[in-house]
PDB file of C-alpha atoms in Angstrom:
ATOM      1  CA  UNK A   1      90.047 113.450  83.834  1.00  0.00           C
ATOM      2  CA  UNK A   2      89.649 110.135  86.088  1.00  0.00           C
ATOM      3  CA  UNK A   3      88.446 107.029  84.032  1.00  0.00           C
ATOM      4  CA  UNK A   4      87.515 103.911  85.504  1.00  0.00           C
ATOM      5  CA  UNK A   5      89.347 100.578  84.667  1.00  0.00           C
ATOM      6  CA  UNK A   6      87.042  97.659  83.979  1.00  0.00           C
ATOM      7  CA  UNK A   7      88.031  94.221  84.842  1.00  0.00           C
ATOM      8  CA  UNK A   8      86.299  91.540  82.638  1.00  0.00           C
ATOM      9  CA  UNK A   9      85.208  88.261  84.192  1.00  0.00           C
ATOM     10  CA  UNK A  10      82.566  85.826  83.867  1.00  0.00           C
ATOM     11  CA  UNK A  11      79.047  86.161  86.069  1.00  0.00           C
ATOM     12  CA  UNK A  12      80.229  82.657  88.156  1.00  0.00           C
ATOM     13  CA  UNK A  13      83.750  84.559  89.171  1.00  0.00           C
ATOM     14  CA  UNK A  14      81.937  87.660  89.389  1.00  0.00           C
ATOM     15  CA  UNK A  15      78.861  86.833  91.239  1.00  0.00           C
ATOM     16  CA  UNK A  16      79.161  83.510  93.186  1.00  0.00           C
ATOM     17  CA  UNK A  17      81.543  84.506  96.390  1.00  0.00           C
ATOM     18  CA  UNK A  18      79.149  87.099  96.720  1.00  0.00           C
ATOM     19  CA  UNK A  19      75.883  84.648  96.672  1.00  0.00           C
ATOM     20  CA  UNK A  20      77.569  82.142  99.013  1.00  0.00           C
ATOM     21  CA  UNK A  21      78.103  84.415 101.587  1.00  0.00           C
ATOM     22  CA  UNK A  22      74.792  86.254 101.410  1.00  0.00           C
ATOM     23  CA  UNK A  23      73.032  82.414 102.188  1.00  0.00           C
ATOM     24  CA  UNK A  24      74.558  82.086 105.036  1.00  0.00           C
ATOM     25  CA  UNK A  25      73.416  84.741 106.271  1.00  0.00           C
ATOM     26  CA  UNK A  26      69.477  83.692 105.043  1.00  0.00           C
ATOM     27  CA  UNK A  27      67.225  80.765 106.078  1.00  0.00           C
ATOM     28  CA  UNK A  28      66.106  78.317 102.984  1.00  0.00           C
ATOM     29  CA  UNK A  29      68.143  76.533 100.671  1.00  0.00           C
ATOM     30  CA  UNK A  30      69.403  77.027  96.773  1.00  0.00           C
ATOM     31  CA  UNK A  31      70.506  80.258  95.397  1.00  0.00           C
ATOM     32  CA  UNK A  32      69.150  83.893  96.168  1.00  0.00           C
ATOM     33  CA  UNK A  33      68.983  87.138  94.509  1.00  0.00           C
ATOM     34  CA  UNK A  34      71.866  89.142  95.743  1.00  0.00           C
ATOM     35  CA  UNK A  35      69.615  92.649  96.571  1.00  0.00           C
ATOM     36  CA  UNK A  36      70.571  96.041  94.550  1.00  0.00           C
ATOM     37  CA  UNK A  37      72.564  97.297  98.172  1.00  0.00           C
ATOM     38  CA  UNK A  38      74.968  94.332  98.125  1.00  0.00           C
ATOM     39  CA  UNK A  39      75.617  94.791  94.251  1.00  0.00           C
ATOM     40  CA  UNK A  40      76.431  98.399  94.759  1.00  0.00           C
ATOM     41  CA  UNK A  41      79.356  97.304  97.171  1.00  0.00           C
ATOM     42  CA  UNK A  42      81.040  95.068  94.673  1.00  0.00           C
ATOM     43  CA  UNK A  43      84.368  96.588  92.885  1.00  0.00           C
ATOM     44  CA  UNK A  44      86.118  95.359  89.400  1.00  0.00           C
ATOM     45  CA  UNK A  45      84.097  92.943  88.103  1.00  0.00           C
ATOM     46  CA  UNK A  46      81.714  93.126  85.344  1.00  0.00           C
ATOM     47  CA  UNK A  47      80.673  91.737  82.408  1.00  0.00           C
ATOM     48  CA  UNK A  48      80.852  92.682  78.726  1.00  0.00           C
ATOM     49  CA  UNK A  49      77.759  91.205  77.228  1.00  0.00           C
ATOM     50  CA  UNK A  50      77.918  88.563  74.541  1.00  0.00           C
ATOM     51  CA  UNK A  51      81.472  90.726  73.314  1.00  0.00           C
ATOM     52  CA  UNK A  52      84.779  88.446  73.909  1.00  0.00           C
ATOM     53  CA  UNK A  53      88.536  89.910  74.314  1.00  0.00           C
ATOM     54  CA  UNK A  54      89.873  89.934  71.198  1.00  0.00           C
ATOM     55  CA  UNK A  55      92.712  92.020  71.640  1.00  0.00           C
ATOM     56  CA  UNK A  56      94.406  93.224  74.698  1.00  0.00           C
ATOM     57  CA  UNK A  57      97.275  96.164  74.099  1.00  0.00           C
ATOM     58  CA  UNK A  58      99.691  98.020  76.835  1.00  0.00           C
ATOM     59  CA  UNK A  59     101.642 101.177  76.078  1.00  0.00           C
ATOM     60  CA  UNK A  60     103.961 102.306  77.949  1.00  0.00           C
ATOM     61  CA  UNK A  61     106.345 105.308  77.616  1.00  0.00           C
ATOM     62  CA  UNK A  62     108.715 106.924  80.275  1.00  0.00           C
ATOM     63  CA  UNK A  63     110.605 110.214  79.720  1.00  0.00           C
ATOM     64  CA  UNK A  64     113.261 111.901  81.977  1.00  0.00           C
ATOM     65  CA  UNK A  65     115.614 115.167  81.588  1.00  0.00           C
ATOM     66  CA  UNK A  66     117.625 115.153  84.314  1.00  0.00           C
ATOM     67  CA  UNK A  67     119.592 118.467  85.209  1.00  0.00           C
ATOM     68  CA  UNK A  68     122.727 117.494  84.100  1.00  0.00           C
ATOM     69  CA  UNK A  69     121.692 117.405  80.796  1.00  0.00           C
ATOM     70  CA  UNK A  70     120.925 113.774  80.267  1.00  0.00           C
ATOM     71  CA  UNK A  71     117.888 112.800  78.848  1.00  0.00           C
ATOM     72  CA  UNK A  72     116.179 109.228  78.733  1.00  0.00           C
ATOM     73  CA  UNK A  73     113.413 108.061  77.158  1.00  0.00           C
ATOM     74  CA  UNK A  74     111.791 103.964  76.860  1.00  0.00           C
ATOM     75  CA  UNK A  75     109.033 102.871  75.019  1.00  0.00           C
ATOM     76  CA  UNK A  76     107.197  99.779  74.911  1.00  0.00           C
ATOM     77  CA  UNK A  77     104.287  97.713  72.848  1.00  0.00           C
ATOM     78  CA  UNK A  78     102.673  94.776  73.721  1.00  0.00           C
ATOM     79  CA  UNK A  79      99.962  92.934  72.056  1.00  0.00           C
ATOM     80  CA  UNK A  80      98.140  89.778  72.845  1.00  0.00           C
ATOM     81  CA  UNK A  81      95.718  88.310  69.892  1.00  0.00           C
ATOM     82  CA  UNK A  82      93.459  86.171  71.223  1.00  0.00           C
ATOM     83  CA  UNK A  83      91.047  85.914  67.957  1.00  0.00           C
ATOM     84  CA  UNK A  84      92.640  82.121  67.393  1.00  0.00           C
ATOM     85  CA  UNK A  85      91.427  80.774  70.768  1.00  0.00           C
ATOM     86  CA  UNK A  86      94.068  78.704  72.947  1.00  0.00           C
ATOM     87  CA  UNK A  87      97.380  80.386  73.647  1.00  0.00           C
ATOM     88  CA  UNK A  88      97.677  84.339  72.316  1.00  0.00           C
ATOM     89  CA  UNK A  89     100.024  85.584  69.760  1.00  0.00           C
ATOM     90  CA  UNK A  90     101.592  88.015  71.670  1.00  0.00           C
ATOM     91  CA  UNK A  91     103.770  90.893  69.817  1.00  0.00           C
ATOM     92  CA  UNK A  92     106.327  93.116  71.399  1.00  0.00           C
ATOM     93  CA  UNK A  93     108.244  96.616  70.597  1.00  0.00           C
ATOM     94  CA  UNK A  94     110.675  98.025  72.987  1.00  0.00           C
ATOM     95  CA  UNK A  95     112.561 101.738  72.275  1.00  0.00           C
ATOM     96  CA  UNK A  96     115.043 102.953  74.568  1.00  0.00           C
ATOM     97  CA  UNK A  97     117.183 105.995  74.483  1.00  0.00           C
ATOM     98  CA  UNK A  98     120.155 107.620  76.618  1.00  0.00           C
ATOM     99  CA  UNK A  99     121.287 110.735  75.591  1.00  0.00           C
ATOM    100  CA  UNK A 100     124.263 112.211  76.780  1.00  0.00           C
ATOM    101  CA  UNK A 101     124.561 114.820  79.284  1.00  0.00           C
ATOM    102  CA  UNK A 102     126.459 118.262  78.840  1.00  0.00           C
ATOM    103  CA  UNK A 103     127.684 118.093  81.789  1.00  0.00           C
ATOM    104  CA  UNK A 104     128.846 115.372  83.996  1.00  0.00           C
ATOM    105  CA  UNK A 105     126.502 113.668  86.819  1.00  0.00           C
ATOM    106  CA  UNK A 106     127.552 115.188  90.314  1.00  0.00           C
ATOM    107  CA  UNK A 107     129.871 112.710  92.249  1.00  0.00           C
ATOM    108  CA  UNK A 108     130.380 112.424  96.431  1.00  0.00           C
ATOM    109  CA  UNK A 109     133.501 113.139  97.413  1.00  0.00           C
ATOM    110  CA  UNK A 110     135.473 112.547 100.712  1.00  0.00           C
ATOM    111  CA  UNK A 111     134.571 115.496 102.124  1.00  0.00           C
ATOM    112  CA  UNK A 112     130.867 115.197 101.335  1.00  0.00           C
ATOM    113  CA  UNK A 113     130.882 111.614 101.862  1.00  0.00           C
ATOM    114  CA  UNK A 114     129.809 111.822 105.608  1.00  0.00           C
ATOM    115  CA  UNK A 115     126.926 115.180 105.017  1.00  0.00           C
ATOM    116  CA  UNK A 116     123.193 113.648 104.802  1.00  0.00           C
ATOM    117  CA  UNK A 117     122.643 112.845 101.284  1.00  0.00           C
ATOM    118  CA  UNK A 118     119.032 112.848  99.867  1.00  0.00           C
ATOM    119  CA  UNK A 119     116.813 109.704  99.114  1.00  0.00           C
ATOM    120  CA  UNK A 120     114.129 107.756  99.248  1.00  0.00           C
ATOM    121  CA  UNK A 121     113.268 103.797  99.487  1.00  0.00           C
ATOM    122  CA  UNK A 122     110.540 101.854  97.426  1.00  0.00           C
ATOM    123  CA  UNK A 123     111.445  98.761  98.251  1.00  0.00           C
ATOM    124  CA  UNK A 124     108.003  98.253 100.075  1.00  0.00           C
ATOM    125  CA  UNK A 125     105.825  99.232  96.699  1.00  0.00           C
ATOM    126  CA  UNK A 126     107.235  95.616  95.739  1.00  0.00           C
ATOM    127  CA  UNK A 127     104.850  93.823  98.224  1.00  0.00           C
ATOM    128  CA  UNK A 128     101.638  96.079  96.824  1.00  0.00           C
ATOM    129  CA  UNK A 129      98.851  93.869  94.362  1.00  0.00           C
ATOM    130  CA  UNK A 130      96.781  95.880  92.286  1.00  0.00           C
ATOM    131  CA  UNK A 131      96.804  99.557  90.840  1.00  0.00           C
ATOM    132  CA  UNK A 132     100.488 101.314  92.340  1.00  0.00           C
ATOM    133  CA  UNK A 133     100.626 104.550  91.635  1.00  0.00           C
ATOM    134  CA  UNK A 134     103.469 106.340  93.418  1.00  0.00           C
ATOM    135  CA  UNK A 135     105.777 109.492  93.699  1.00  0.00           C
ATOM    136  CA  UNK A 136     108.803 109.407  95.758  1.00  0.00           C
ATOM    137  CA  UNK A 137     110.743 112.684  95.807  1.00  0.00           C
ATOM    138  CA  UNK A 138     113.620 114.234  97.942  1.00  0.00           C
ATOM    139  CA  UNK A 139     114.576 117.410  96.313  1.00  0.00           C
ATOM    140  CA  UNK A 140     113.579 120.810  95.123  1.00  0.00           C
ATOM    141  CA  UNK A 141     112.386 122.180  91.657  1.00  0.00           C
ATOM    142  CA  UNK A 142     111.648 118.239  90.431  1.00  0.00           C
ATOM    143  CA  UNK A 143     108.291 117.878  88.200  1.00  0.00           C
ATOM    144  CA  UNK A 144     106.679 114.687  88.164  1.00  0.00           C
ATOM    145  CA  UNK A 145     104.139 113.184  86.214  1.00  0.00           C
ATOM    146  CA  UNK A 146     102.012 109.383  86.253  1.00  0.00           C
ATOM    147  CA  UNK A 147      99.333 109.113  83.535  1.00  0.00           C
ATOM    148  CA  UNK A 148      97.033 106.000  82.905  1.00  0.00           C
ATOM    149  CA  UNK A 149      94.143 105.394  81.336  1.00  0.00           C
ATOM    150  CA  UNK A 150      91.910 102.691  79.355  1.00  0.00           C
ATOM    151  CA  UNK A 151      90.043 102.553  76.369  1.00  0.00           C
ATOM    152  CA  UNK A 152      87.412  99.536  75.291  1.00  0.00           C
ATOM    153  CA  UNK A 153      86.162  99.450  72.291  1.00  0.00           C
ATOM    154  CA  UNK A 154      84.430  97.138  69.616  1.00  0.00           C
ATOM    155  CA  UNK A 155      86.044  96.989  66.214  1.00  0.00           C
ATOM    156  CA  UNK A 156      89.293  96.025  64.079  1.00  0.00           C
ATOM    157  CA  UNK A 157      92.482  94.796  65.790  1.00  0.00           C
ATOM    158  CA  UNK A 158      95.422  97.335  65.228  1.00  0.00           C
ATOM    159  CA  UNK A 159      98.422  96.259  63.332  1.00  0.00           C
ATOM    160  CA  UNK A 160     100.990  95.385  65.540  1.00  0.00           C
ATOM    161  CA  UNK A 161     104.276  94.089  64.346  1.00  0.00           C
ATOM    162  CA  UNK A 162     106.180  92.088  66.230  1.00  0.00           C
ATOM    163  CA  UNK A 163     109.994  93.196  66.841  1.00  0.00           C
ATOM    164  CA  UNK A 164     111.353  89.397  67.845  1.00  0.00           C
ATOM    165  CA  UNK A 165     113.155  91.109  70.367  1.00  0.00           C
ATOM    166  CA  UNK A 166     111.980  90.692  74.217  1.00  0.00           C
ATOM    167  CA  UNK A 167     114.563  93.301  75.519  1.00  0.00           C
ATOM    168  CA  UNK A 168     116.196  96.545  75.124  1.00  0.00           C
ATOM    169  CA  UNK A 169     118.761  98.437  76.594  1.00  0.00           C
ATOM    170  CA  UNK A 170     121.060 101.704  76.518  1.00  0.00           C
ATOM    171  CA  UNK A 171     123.423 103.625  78.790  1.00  0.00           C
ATOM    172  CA  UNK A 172     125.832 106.048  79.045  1.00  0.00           C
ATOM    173  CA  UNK A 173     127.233 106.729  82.197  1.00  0.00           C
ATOM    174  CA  UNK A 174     125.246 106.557  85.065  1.00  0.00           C
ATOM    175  CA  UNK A 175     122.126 106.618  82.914  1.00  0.00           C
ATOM    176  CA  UNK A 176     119.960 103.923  81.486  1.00  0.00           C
ATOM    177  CA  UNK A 177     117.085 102.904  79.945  1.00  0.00           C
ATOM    178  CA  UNK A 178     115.206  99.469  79.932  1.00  0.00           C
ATOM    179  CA  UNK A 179     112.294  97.719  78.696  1.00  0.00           C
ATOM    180  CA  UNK A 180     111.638  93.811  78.911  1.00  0.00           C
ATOM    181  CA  UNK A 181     108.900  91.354  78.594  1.00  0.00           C
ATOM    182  CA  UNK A 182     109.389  87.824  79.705  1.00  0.00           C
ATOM    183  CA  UNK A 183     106.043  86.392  79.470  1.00  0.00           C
ATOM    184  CA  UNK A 184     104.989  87.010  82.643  1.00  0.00           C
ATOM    185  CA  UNK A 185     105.449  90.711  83.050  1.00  0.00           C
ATOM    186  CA  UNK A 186     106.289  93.765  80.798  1.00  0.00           C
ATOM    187  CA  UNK A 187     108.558  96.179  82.261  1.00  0.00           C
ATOM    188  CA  UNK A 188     109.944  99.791  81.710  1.00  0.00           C
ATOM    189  CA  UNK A 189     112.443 101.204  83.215  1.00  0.00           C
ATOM    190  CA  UNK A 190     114.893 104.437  83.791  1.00  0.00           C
ATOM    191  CA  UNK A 191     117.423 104.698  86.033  1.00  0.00           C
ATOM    192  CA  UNK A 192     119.930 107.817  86.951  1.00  0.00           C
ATOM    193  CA  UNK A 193     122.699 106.576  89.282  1.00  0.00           C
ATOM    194  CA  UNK A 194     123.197 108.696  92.536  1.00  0.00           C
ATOM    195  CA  UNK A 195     119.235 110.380  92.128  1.00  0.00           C
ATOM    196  CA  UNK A 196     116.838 107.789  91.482  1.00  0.00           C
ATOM    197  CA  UNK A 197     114.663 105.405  88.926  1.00  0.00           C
ATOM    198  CA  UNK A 198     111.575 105.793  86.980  1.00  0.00           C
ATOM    199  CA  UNK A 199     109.472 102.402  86.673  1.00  0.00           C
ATOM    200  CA  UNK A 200     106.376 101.135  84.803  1.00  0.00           C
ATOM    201  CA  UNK A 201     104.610  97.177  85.022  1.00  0.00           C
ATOM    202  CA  UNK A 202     102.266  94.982  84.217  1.00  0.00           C
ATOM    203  CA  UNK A 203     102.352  91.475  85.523  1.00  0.00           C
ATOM    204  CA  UNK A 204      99.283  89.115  86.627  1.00  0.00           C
ATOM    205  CA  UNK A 205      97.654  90.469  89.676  1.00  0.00           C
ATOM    206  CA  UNK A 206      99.673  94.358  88.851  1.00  0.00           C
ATOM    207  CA  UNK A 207      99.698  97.676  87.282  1.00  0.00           C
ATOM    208  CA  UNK A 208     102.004  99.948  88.353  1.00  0.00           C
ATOM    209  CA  UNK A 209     104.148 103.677  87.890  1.00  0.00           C
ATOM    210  CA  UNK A 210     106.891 104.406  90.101  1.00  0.00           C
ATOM    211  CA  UNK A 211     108.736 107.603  90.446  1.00  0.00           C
ATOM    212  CA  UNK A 212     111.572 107.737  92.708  1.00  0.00           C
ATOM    213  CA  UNK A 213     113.865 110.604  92.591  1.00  0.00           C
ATOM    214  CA  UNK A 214     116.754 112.033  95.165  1.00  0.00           C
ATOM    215  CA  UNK A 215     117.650 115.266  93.641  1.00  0.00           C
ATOM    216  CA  UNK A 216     117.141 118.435  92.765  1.00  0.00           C
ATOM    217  CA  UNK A 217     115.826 120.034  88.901  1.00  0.00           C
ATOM    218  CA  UNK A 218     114.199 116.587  87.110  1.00  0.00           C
ATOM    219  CA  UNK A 219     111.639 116.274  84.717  1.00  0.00           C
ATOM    220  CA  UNK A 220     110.274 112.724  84.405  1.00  0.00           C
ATOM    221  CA  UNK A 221     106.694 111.211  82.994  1.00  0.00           C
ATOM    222  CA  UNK A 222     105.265 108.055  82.683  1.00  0.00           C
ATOM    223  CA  UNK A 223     102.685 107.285  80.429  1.00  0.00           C
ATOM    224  CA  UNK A 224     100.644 104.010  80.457  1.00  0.00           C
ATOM    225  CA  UNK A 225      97.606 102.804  78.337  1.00  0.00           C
ATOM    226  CA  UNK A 226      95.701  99.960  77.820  1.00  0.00           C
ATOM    227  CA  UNK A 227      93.266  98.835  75.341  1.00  0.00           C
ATOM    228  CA  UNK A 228      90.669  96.498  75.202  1.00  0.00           C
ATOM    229  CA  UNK A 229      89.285  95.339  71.440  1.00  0.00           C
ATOM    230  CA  UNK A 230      85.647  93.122  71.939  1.00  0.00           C
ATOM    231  CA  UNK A 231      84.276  91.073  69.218  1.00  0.00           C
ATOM    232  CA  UNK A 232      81.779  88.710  69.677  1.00  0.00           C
ATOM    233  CA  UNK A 233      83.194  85.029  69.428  1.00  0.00           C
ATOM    234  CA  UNK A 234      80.569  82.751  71.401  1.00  0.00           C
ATOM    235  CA  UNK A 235      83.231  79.783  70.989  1.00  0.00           C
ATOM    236  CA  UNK A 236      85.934  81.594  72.634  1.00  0.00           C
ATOM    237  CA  UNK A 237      83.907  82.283  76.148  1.00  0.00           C
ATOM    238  CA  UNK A 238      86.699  81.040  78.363  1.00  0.00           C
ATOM    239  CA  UNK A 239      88.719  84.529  77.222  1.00  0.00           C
ATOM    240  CA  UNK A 240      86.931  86.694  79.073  1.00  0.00           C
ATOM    241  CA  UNK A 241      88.336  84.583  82.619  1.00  0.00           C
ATOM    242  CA  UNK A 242      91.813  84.783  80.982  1.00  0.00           C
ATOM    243  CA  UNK A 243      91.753  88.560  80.699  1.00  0.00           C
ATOM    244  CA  UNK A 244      90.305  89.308  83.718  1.00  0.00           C
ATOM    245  CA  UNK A 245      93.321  86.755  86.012  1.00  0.00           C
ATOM    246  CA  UNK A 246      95.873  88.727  84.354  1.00  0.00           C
ATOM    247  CA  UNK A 247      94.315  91.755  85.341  1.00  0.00           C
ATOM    248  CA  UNK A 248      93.316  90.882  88.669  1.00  0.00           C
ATOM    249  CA  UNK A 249      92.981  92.715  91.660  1.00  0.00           C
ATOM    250  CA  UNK A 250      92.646  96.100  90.081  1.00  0.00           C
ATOM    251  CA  UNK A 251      90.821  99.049  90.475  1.00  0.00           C
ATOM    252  CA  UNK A 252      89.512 102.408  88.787  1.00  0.00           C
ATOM    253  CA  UNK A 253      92.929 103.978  87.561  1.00  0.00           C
ATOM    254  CA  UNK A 254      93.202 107.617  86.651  1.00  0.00           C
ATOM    255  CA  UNK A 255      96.186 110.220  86.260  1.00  0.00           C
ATOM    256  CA  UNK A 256      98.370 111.035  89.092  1.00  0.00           C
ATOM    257  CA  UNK A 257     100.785 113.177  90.157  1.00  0.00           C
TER     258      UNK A 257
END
């Protein structure tokens, strides 16, 4: 089921681009109502009411059994507690896993070194703002999965502890697992050398879920969730604009695949 990603800003971000350009096109002077036609055009930005971001929480999980027998999984938490006003206390959790395979990742050799060998290039997905959803593959028999979705709600901020750790990492072989935050961007990320990489974001202007994969027989899933926790705090207006910056850009998210 589809569910629609709401940006949070403030009725002057929201609404005044909008009203500037629709005087110029009308005679008279001072503001005018922006008609129900032009409002119906208008994408990601809304308001919450007199509710405030208290909370803002990402989830992010990856999971890939390769064919060979190797399995990787990543996890990661981040929280940002904005109930104190100012600068958030931010909390962070990454889990990452690399199991071994039973049987050893495929090398080229000489004699295959020169026959066509299967992949595929993301490098342009780096250049894309907003919601990326994308799957990449070059093989038979792969399953792949991207899954993200948002929940707002009023109520109690969950209890998030806070490892003290802003990275994690674990290989074996040509397999490994990553997740990292480094204040500007929260990342997840598995890689298989020789077939391909599983990715998931979030960074200011970003959301993303990348599955790349050059071979044949993989099962990889990404998860991602995001939560939004309102309570109303008139003093602490000026939330609402930080929210929505981080999450610019955008757009209705649902599950892909």
């Amino acid at each position: 089921m589809n569910m629609r990603l709401i940006v949070i800003a403030s009725v002057l971000a929201a609404l005044l681009p909008t009203a500037l350009h629709a005087q110029e096109k009308r005679s008279g002077k001072g503001l005018t109502e922006i008609p129900d036609p032009e409002l119906n055009l208008m994408r990601g930005r809304y308001t919450v009411g007199g509710n405030n971001v208290a909370w803002f929480g990402v989830t992010m999980a990856s999971q890939w059994q390769a064919s060979s027998g190797a399995a990787m999984e990543g996890a990661l938490k981040l929280g940002m507690d904005f109930r104190q006003g100012g600068t958030p206390k931010v909390s962070f959790t990454p889990t990452v896993s690399v199991t071994a395979a039973d049987a050893p990742l495929p090398q080229a050799s000489a004699d295959t070194a020169s026959a066509a060998i299967a992949s595929v290039d993301s490098s342009g997905l780096a250049n894309v703002s907003g919601l990326v959803q994308s799957v990449q593959v070059a093989g038979d028999e792969n399953s792949a999965r991207n899954v993200t979705s948002l929940t707002i709600r009023d109520g109690e901020v969950p209890a998030v502890a806070d490892s003290g750790a802003r990275s994690a990492t674990a290989q074996q072989g040509g397999a490994s697992a990553t997740a990292s935050f480094d204040n500007n961007q929260a990342r997840l990320e598995l890689q298989l050398e020789g077939v391909g990489a599983v990715q998931q974001w979030i960074r200011s202007g970003s959301v993303g879920q990348t599955i790349a994969l050059g071979g044949n027989a993989q099962q990889v899933s990404n998860r991602l969730q995001i939560e939004l926790v309102r309570q109303s705090m008139a003093s602490n207006t000026p939330l609402t604009q930080n929210i929505a910056q981080a999450m610019a850009l955008t757009r209705g998210i649902g599950p892909g695949q």
